[in-house]
């Protein structure tokens, strides 16, 4: 580990020598630094796990924080937590980077002249308390949602210091939905959707797998509902209604590219057909009779630009469905009539008897809730100069409020702005005083995602810098303002506060478990009589132009909060596979209209509110009259979120689409996003985009396969045709552990059809005496493409971030990438250097195969044979070993790998791309690769090795499930199974022996992969 | 951070070059260390032979204001003197701690101080607290222990000089070797006889007459072969 | 000469006078004894510049990493390997001319074989540089040698790269021996006609050669055996190089025809290079009477032959790709012609397949400027042949998700240019240090002719 | 013994002289020739050159080394590579072949030096630069009494001049 690091490293944690160093160079940590007082629990070299809660979004998933020598090195899902049950999404995985972020404020900062300068806490607190005293009730607080305890206390504090008030601001708050529930059932709370029991899911564009209310949870339920093995008739059908084939939509059976804004009408039309076909509950039928009478299906079909037949077909299916779930529109489709739309959808849910089954209405939360119109009101107040002190925390309004609200100017009118951010962002850069907050890993806290599920946040990292938790800061302010003020908020620290709030529970048990999980059932609701008559019409759109501007939350960057986390920038967009930059999606026909635009051509998008120019991606997955731009890029502050990587400090990375949105709300005063038309003009410029998948056309090669449900039922399938079931997993379905024996037998006959492929000697797949042959199965019917595994892999294995320019040059280092294939593909494309998005993507029956690709640990590995120095070889337990320190970098292995899963260190990325203090989160069990070395996935061999130690000490073999890879662990849908193929009872062997769907990628090459993919199931269009 | 050759979120050029240089140096140093070490040992031996009788007389009498606790044995003083003698092989440690005294004379189990060595990949280095566990009670009259106390009072860790070190791409697991019954001396030499610890030379010869010296890879492999331990590369390199 | 009575026979001893030197000697000696002219110095200067540039870039690359080159996933091999194969190819003419033509007793080879052999050696040196330039961790490159080491590790003899290592080093050594053995008598000639450092140099290298019949006898035998060894070696070396590709599973590489295809290509490019170099040399040193058009014409015939073989190989490649029905193969070859790299492919086909066919016409075969132009074009074409094989193969592989693109960076081009400078410098020095024409072999002919002229068949009595 | 030197311009003359001298029993002779002429070498010493043996030995040694080295090294620390047998002969044949050539070549060179008595430091009797030009020299040791005869014999076979180079 390089010299420079040591001092800080030791300052942080006394630990025995050994942390990240690069291969081939070993600058000795020449000192051995013991603890002064060694904590009981810490044994250097052994990881400790602490339960906590993820703070990235409101879903509040449970965490297990893996720490080594006192510093968190990875976040894993808490298996006991009811929300995520052991899985963790990409954003959650990446959030560990916040604590080790090079950008972080290291001390309080105060504005001197036009820039912020470090100061002391005492000074800062003194200044702030003074200002608040002066401003009195002209003090306001603007911030994101915090945990219940903090939230309640802050309200008290606001009162105590005599501030004007506090506004909670979340860009993506589901206010319309709450409003709708209130109107329909008289209960003001967001309904909770449980998809696991459903047999027909209709999503009106909520994108619940990426940006929905609880993506990890819903992904799991979605997979359960569609589990081909457990559910009859191939499990639930999924219809996606929306203008863009998003990541969620890619998992649908059918895509109805309805005109954006028409969702409410469609919902009612579908409901009408469904009820006509005898669907719904008795009460429901009666209840909605009146409003449905007004609905003219044919008219709706015309308005929504959806074939009448489709509406009728899906409607009938809806009527026939036993337990359907309809999901109301999410952010992307929140129009000015969002409340009505949500109401229509919820009404349909109720009429079809879903409420109480798949949809439950929880008791309303107490405590302050996000409110957009309050925010706007505050902005007006600021404009009038009636705000003296503004404290901003947990949000970045300068970035996420549309400029048309005039927030920026209003902020200029506020004499004293205080930011409690832990990392610089557009808002904190405008502050007069910055009081840096702890990161979630350093702080206490709690969360209550839904009634009864209380989840704890506990510090797992000694604060790296001189920061304080929000509550403690405010507490100090109160104290500084005088004993009387302090007395009104009686507590001695945030920790005490949390313990206090959890009084009555066994706090330590809760800490150990991660919280108290006693989910309360939803409240019984009845329809409010008057609720059914409401005006459901298409929303009006601002401005003119022949495109509707669709602004959807970034699948990884969400509302932009992820933009400064390198992993989220470098992980490709699940649909287009583009990293680091903004882009607009338009359909081929639209591109034609605009003068034959191609991938990478730069267009100018103009609305009433402004204009911006960005490159286009031309793909079939978008309506012709829609231009789709993701939210999240366009920051001007931050190491990775701004343009600094491309060498222009302060310049924006990509564009912030919010800049061109008008500041308008829906009927309920909630924030609306689907607002405006846009003019699109071709600038004639062209950009090379940093894309990670050159073609989504697999040209009929056996990379991502699919089986029609019918064939699956019949038990024969083209997947199996060339390829014996027993062979799906090497060694599966073969009796004695005499594993070698199987090879010739099963395999020989399996490949009988190819005279070119000889039976391969399976005994070479692992050492004859080895009890293990590690293998993996990946179920592409379950994989949603959410990319959680990718980020998990990055962090577990110290994989380098290479940055925009290097990705553009095709030097992406991910060991595990997710390939997205559109159908079987055809032989077109490839003549030029443009990526290929097959037209098939536009068809309404979705046939997208998502096939994660990682090292296949081949039994007959092409890479091994060509390495001159045996740097890669076949290990005893069947792994394809990669010995970094032996590699001389001929790169022959990578040439010869048909899967192209070997990545090469073109530069000393480890040195160049790990700014301090990021090295602190490096996994000490994995060598950091240096310049000129080949690297690749080895099934997290460090985990296997650790498990083997335990097993050896108890001299037994590693049990099934005792060890798993980072990717499998993070997967919300359990699409990835890892285990020992020699053990026929292991989960992986069972999964892989799936008779029909099992196949090996590119198996005609006879590389005998240890990774078995399970073909996607084509469930076809939904039928009544 | 700072400006740099394309892409700002790498280290600044000069820092980069410094690290790079330090790495290159390290490569050289790895060999150098051995040579120097050999030289030191040789020199040490010669010197040792040249001076027949090391004078132990100058062991200081107990200071006037002797701290609490019994006065330490002459043996202890001799050990301390030996441990602080720069002319003998091995670096002088911040505290003249003698393994010969603690492990040899007092027969304290290795694992008593080096806790966790049987549980973890890394060998535990005793915390100052652990040392103080005993030394609050005795040895207070020796300046070594007084130095220790100083560290304890200032709550600072003791910056021991490291003697045995493997490059980071070698994943050595102490606990495996302990539980396999390999005794510490197999790798660390007769530690219980060393006042000041140094790396003992141990060399094996391959059939084709090429030496492999501790702690080089060949040396490990040889032992692994003798004991039918795993020779799979992934056992130590990943 | 009976001695006069009373005088001892010893009195009659006298040194035999040295008569005027032979024409051949003088001609050849003039080339490398005369002090280098301005042109020579200028050339050397330019080349030194190129060499320096290349070396600087290489050092920077070692420090910074191979990322400065145009590589990407999936194109892990680029201009360096292309140029490596190119130079190995060039290296083939020399030994071929010396060995194979020697075995076939093709007398006309005498005029050119010395310079051809020199080129062989210099080309192999240059090629070997690229192995070092190509690897990512040159400071660990010694791992590739099967030397006893303390780690108890050996190397992987199954890897074509290791075969390469052995083949190339064998080829280097054998060629050196061949070159030296051939040079031996000429060194003696030079020794007898020089003074100062040159005499010292040639003297020590000549090993006291005096052309006694015993020496000549073993010399002949040695040359014969070396030729016998070198002939299969020449064929093997480029076969092995071709296996670097043929043994891989990359579509467009994995073809059984590669060995003969590459060997033919190598000879093709080698001969072209000999022409490209020797035509100016002949002009500058006015060797028309030794290096006659007859020689050049014969070489053109060779070019014509090998060009036809190479073209046939191209055709077969495409045919098999189509005939195999393997989609990956078909795509790879289709995109070779019409994909992003169509230009390189067509350059290759035109330069190697079409243009050399002009040599069917004796007029063009014997028109030296034309020959020069065509042979140069062939060199270009052959560089592009390797470029096409390597780059297009890698850019369109089995998994379309990781199809990629490659364009050499300036760094790479500078190193490639540097390699040409390196080669040229070595050759320029050679021109000024050693007889470019194998004197004794030419003399052999001269004397034979003289014998015939003087009416009596040589050796007959 | 006196040594006579005959200078010739054609190989034919040399051959003729050599055959006569040998016929007369003057076997202690040697020829300097500017270029290789099989007929001369034949005439001087009809036996085939010994170099062939060196080549043979070298080649055999090479092929044995090639196989032995590769196989032993693969078995010394057996590591599975691409599911192939530890010692797989076909690929090793390449190495064996290359070493055959290499050793063969080197041994042949040694052969040349040994058999051709190189390097030789002493200058042969009567050797001069003219023999590295275009003339042939024939040196023969003759008893004093036969000097005249040999002189005549040499001149008879078109020696351009004859001289006594050593007494």
Short mmCIF file of N, CA, C and O in Angstrom, two decimals, chain A residues 270-279 285 292 315-316 319:
data_model
loop_
_atom_site.label_atom_id
_atom_site.label_comp_id
_atom_site.label_asym_id
_atom_site.label_seq_id
_atom_site.Cartn_x
_atom_site.Cartn_y
_atom_site.Cartn_z
N UNK A 270 -59.92 -0.17 -19.49
CA UNK A 270 -59.62 -1.57 -19.19
C UNK A 270 -60.60 -2.08 -18.14
O UNK A 270 -61.17 -3.16 -18.26
N UNK A 271 -60.83 -1.25 -17.12
CA UNK A 271 -61.75 -1.65 -16.06
C UNK A 271 -63.13 -1.95 -16.65
O UNK A 271 -63.73 -2.97 -16.35
N UNK A 272 -63.51 -1.08 -17.57
CA UNK A 272 -64.85 -1.27 -18.16
C UNK A 272 -64.93 -2.61 -18.87
O UNK A 272 -65.82 -3.42 -18.62
N UNK A 273 -63.93 -2.89 -19.70
CA UNK A 273 -63.92 -4.16 -20.42
C UNK A 273 -63.90 -5.31 -19.42
O UNK A 273 -64.67 -6.27 -19.53
N UNK A 274 -63.04 -5.17 -18.41
CA UNK A 274 -62.89 -6.24 -17.42
C UNK A 274 -64.24 -6.54 -16.78
O UNK A 274 -64.67 -7.69 -16.69
N UNK A 275 -64.89 -5.50 -16.35
CA UNK A 275 -66.18 -5.70 -15.68
C UNK A 275 -67.19 -6.26 -16.67
O UNK A 275 -67.92 -7.19 -16.37
N UNK A 276 -67.11 -5.75 -17.90
CA UNK A 276 -67.98 -6.30 -18.94
C UNK A 276 -67.77 -7.80 -19.08
O UNK A 276 -68.70 -8.57 -19.30
N UNK A 277 -66.55 -8.22 -18.90
CA UNK A 277 -66.22 -9.64 -19.02
C UNK A 277 -66.46 -10.37 -17.70
O UNK A 277 -65.97 -11.46 -17.50
N UNK A 278 -67.14 -9.71 -16.78
CA UNK A 278 -67.52 -10.37 -15.54
C UNK A 278 -66.44 -10.34 -14.49
O UNK A 278 -66.45 -11.14 -13.56
N UNK A 279 -65.50 -9.44 -14.62
CA UNK A 279 -64.45 -9.33 -13.59
C UNK A 279 -64.91 -8.46 -12.46
O UNK A 279 -65.99 -7.86 -12.49
N UNK A 285 -68.27 -3.64 -8.97
CA UNK A 285 -69.08 -3.41 -10.18
C UNK A 285 -70.09 -2.31 -9.94
O UNK A 285 -70.20 -1.37 -10.71
N UNK A 292 -67.93 4.66 -15.15
CA UNK A 292 -67.58 3.89 -16.35
C UNK A 292 -68.56 4.17 -17.47
O UNK A 292 -68.21 4.10 -18.64
N UNK A 315 -58.23 -6.04 -21.35
CA UNK A 315 -59.35 -5.85 -20.43
C UNK A 315 -59.96 -7.19 -20.05
O UNK A 315 -60.15 -7.49 -18.87
N UNK A 316 -60.17 -8.05 -21.05
CA UNK A 316 -60.75 -9.37 -20.77
C UNK A 316 -59.83 -10.12 -19.81
O UNK A 316 -60.27 -10.66 -18.79
N UNK A 319 -60.27 -8.97 -16.51
CA UNK A 319 -61.50 -9.48 -15.92
C UNK A 319 -61.32 -10.90 -15.43
O UNK A 319 -61.81 -11.29 -14.37
#
